[in-house]
Short mmCIF file of C-alpha atoms in Angstrom, two decimals:
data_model
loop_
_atom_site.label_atom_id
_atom_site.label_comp_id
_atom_site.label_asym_id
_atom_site.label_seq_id
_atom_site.Cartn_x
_atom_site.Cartn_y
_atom_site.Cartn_z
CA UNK A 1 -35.38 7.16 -8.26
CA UNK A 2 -31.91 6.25 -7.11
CA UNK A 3 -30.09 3.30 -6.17
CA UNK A 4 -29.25 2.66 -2.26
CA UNK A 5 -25.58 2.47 -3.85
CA UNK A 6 -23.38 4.88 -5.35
CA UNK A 7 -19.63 4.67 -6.92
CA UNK A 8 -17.10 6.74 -4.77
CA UNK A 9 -13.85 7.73 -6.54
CA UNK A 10 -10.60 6.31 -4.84
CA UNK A 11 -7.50 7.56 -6.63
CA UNK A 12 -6.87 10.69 -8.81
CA UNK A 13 -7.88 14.41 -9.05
CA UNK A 14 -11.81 12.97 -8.77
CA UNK A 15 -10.90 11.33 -4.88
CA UNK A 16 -13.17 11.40 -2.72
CA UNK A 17 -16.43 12.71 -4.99
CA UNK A 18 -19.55 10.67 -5.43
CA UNK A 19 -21.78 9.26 -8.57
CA UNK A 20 -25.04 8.18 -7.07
CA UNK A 21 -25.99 5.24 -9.08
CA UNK A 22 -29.57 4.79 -10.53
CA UNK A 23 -32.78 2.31 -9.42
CA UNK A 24 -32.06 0.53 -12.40
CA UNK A 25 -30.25 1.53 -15.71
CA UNK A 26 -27.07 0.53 -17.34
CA UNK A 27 -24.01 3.07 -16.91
CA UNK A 28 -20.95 2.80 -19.43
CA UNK A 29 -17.34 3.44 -18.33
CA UNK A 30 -14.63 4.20 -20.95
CA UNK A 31 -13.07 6.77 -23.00
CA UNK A 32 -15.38 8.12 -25.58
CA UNK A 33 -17.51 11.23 -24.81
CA UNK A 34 -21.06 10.99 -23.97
CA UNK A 35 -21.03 7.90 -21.79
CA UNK A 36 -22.26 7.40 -18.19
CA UNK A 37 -18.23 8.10 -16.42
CA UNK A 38 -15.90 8.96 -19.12
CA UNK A 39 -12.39 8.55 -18.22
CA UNK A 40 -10.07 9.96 -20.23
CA UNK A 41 -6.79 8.10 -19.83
CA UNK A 42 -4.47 5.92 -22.45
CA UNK A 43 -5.25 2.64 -20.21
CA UNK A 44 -8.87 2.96 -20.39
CA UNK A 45 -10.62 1.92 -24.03
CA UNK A 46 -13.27 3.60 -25.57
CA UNK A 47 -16.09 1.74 -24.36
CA UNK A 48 -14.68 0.09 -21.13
CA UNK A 49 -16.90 -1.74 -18.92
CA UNK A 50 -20.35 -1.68 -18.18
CA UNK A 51 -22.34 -1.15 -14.46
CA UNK A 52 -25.74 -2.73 -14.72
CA UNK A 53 -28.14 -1.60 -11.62
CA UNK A 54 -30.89 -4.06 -10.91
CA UNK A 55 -33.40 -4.31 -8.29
CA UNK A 56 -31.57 -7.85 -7.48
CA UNK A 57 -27.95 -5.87 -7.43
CA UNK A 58 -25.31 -4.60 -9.17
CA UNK A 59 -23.56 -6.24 -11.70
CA UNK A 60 -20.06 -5.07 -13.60
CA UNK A 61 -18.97 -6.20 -16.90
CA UNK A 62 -15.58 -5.69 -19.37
CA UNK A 63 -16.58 -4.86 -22.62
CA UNK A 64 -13.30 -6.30 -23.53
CA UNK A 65 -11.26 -3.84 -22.96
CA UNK A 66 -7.39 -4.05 -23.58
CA UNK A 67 -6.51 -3.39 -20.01
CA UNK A 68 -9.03 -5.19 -18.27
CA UNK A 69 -12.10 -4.48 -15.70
CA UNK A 70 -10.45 -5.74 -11.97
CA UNK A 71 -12.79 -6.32 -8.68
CA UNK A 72 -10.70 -7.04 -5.59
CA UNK A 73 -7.61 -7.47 -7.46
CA UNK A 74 -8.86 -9.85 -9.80
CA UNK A 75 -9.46 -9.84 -13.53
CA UNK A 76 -13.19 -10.20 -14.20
CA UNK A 77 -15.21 -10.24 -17.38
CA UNK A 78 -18.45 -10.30 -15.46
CA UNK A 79 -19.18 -9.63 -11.52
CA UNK A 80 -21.64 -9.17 -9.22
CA UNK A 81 -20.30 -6.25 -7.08
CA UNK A 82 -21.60 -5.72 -2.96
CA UNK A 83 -20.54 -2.76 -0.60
CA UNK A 84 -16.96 -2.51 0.14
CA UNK A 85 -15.81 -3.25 -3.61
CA UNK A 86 -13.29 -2.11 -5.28
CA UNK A 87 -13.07 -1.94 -9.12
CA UNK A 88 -9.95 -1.00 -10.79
CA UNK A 89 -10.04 0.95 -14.68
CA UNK A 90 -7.04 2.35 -15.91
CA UNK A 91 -5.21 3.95 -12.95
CA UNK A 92 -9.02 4.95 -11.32
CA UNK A 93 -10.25 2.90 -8.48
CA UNK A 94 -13.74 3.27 -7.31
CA UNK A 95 -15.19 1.44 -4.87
CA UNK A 96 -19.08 0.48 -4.03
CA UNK A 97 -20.47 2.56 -0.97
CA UNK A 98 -23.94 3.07 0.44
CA UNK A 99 -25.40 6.36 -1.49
CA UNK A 100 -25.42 9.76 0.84
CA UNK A 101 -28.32 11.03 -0.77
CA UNK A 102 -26.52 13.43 -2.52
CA UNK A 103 -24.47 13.01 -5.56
CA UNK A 104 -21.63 15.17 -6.03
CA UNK A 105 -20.59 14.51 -8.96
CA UNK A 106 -23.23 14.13 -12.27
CA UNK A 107 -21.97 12.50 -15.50
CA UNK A 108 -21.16 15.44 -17.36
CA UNK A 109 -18.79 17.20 -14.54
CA UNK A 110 -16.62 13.54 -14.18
CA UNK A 111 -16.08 14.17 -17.89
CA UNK A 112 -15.04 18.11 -17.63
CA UNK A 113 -13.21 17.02 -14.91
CA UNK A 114 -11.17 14.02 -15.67
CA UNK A 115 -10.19 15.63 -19.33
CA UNK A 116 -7.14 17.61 -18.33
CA UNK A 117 -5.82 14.51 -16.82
CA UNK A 118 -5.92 12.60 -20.21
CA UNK A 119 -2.37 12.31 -20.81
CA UNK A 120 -1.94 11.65 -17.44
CA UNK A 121 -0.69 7.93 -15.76
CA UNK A 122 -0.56 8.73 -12.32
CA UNK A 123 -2.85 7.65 -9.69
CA UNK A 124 -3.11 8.89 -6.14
CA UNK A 125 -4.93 8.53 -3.03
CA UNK A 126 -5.48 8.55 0.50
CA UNK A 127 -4.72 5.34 2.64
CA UNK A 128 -7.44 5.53 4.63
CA UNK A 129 -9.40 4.43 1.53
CA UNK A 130 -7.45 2.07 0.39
CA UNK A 131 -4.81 0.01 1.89
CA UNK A 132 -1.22 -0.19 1.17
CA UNK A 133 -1.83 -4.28 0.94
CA UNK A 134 -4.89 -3.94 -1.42
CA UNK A 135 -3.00 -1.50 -3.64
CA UNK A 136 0.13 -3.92 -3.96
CA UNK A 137 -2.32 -6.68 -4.92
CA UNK A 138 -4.23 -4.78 -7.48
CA UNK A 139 -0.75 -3.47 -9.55
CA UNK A 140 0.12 -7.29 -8.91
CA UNK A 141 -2.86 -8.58 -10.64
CA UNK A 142 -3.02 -5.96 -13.13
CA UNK A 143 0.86 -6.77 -14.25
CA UNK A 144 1.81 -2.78 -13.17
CA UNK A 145 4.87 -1.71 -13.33
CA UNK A 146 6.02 1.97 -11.57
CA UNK A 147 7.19 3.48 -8.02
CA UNK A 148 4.23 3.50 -5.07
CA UNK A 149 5.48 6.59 -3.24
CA UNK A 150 3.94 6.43 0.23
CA UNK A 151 3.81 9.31 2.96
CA UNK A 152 2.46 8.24 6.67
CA UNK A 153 2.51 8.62 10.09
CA UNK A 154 6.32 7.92 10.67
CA UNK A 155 8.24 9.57 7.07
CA UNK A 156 8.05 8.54 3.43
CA UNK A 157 8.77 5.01 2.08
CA UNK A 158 8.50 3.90 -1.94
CA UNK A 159 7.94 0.11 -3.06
CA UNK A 160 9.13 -0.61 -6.79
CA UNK A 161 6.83 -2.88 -9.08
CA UNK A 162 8.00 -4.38 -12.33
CA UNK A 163 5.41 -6.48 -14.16
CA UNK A 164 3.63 -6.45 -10.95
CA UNK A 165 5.88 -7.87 -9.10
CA UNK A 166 7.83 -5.55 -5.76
CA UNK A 167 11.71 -5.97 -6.63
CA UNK A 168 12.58 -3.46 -4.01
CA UNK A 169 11.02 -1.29 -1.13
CA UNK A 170 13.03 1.31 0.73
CA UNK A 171 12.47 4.48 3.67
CA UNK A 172 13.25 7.90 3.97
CA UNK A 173 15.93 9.98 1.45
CA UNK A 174 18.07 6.68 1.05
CA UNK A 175 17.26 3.25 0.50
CA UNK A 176 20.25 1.90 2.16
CA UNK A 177 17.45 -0.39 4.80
CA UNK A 178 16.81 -3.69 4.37
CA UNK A 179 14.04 -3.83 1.58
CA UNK A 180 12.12 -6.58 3.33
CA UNK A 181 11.93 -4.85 6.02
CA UNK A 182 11.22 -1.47 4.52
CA UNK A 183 8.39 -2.70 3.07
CA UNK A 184 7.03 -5.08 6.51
CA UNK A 185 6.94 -1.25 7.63
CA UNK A 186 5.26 0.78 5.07
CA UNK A 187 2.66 -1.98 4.79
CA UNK A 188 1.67 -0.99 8.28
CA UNK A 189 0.71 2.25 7.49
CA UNK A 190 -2.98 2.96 7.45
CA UNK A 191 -2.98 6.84 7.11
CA UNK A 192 -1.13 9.27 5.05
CA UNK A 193 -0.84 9.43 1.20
CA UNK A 194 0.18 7.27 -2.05
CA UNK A 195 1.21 8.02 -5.34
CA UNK A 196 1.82 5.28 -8.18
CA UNK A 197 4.41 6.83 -10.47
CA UNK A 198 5.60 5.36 -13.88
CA UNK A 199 9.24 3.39 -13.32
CA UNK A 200 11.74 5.24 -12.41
CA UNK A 201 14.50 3.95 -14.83
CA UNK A 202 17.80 5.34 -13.08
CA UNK A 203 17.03 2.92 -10.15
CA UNK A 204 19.95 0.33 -9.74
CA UNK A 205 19.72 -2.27 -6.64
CA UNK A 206 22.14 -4.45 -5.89
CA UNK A 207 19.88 -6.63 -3.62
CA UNK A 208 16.64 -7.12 -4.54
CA UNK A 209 13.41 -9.13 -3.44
CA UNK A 210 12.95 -11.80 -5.46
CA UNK A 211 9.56 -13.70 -4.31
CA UNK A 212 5.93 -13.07 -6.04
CA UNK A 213 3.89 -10.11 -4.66
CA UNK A 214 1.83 -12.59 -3.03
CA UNK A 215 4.19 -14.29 -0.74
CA UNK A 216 6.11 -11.21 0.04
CA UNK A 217 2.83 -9.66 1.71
CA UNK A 218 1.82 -12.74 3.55
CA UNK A 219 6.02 -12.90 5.08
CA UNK A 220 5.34 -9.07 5.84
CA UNK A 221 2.01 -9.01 7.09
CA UNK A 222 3.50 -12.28 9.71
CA UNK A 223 6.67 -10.12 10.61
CA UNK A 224 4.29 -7.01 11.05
CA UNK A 225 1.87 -8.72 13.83
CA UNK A 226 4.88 -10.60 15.23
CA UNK A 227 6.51 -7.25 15.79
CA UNK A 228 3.27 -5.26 17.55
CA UNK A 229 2.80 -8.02 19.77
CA UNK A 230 5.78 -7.02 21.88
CA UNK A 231 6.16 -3.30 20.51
CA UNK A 232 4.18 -2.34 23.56
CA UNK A 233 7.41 -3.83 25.69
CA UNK A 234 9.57 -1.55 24.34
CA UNK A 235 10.65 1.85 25.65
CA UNK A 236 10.01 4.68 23.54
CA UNK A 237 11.18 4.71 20.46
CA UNK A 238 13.25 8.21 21.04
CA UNK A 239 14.77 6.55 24.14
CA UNK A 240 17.91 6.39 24.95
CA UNK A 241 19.96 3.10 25.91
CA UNK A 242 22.95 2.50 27.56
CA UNK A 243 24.98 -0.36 28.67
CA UNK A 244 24.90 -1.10 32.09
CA UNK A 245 28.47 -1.46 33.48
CA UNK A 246 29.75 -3.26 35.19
CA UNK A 247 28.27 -6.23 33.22
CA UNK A 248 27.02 -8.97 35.52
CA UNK A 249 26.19 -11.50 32.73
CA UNK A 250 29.70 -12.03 30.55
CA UNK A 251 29.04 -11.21 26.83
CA UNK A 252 29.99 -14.46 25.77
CA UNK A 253 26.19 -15.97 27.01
CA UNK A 254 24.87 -14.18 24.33
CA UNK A 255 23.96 -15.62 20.81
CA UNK A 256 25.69 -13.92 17.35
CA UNK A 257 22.24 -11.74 17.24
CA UNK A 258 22.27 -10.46 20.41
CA UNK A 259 25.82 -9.36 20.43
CA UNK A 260 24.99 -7.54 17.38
CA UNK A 261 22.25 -5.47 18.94
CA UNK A 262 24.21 -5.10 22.20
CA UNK A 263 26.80 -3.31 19.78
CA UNK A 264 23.97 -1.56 17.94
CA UNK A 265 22.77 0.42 21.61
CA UNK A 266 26.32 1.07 22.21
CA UNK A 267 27.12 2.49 18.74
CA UNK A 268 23.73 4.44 18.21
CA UNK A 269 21.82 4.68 21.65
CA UNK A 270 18.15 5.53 20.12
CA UNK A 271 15.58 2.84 20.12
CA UNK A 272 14.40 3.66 16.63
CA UNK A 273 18.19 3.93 15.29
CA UNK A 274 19.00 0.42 16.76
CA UNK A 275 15.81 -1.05 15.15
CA UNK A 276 17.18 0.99 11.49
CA UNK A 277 20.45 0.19 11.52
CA UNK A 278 19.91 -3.59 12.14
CA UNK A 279 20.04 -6.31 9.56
CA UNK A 280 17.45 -8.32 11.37
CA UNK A 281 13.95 -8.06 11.25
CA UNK A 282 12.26 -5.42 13.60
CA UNK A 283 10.76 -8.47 15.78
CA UNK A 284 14.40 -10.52 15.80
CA UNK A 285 15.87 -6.90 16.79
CA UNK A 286 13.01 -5.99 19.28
CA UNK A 287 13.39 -9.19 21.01
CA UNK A 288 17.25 -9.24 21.49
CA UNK A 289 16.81 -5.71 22.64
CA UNK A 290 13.97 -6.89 25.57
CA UNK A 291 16.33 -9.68 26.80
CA UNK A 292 19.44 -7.60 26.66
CA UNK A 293 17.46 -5.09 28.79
CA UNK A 294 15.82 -8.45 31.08
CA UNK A 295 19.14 -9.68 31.75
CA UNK A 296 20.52 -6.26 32.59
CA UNK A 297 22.95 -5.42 29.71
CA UNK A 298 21.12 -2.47 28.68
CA UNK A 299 19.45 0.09 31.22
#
């Protein structure tokens, strides 16, 4: 008999595959052979953590492990897990889902599997399984430090941890944006690709975020919805602006910000280039650009 439940693999080579969990029984996760998921990685100890399938539920358990067992982002010694979780061992995140009937994966093949990554610290993904947010929180609690390369819908973008804390963010081949709002950006991004790769110690930033994890993703989750409240308003972001002479409205109604995005759309024309190349957020920018356009600056 199985378990209504089973533990799909989030991250890694194993992404994707299914271990149907048990009725009841007690399934050990760590590093030494013969045990229900072996993982074979220097972040996961011998004998890890502990899944315990009861009637009443499943409960997870650290075995006091050097690393830690993490549920949600937080540091547990004991939980009781529902659908929807997320566990965190090592650099493999699996998450509780309801059981298709069919495992794909039996003990002995996560085992074969996983042990030509041993040496490995990398972990990757899809975003569509797990959110750029819930990553960022999970290296936060977890005290990870390393380069999450992203690739999504609109280009690549990397956030930098250090002791689980983002220092910088930046888009594209350069990383000359704004970091703060490089990352209110990649944050959006729901599908595509990640990659968390060990620090990357040639990287030298002269500017650099200095707030906890936490605050930076409530600031750029707020400028994010802010933003696609009037995105709709905009013209296409391949448009091309001009300025509408001869100007009705003399230049010197306009506030400090506004002049700098009026000189923005006549430098670089684009939409998307104005919203790059400004220092202000994408909202600030978006919004100077709608009233330039409203008071007939810009056609």
């Amino acid at each position: 008999m199985t378990s209504p439940y089973a533990v799909r693999f989030l991250s890694g080579k194993l992404q994707g595959r299914e271990l149907e969990l048990p009725e009841e029984g007690d399934l050990v996760i760590g590093r030494a052979s013969g045990l229900a998921i072996v993982l074979l990685e220097d972040m996961v100890s011998r004998r890890h953590a502990e899944l315990t399938v009861r009637s009443s539920g499943i409960v997870i358990a650290d075995l006091g492990s050097t690393n830690g067992t993490f549920v949600n982002g937080e540091r547990v010694e004991k939980a009781r897990l529902r659908e929807g979780d997320r566990i965190l061992i090592g650099t493999t995140i699996l998450k509780i889902v309801p059981a298709s009937g069919v495992s794909s994966m039996p003990p002995t093949e996560i085992e074969r599997s996983d042990s030509a990554t041993r040496q490995s610290s990398m972990m990757s993904g899809r975003l569509e399984e797990v959110p750029i947010p819930d990553l960022l929180q999970l290296f936060s609690s977890s005290r990870r430090s390393g380069v999450l390369f992203v690739r999504g819908p609109s280009g690549e973008g990397r956030v930098r941890l250090r002791d689980g804390n983002i220092f910088h963010a930046g888009l594209g081949p350069t990383d000359d944006m704004d970091p703060m709002k490089a990352l209110c950006r990649i944050i959006g991004w729901t599908q595509g690709e990640f990659r968390f790769d060990p620090p990357d110690s040639a990287a030298d930033f002269i500017l650099e975020l200095e707030d906890s994890t936490e605050n930076l993703l409530v600031r750029a989750t707020h400028q994010l919805d802010e933003f696609r409240r009037i995105q709709g308003e905009l013209p296409n972001s391949d448009a091309r602006l001009s300025i509408a002479y001869p100007l009705e409205v003399p230049l010197g109604q306009l506030d400090a910000r506004s002049l700098d995005v009026f000189q923005l759309a006549h430098n670089e024309g684009r939409v998307d280039r104005i919203l790059d190349r400004s220092p202000a957020t994408d909202y600030e920018t978006a919004s100077a650009l709608l009233q330039l356009l409203a008071r007939g600056y810009l056609h």
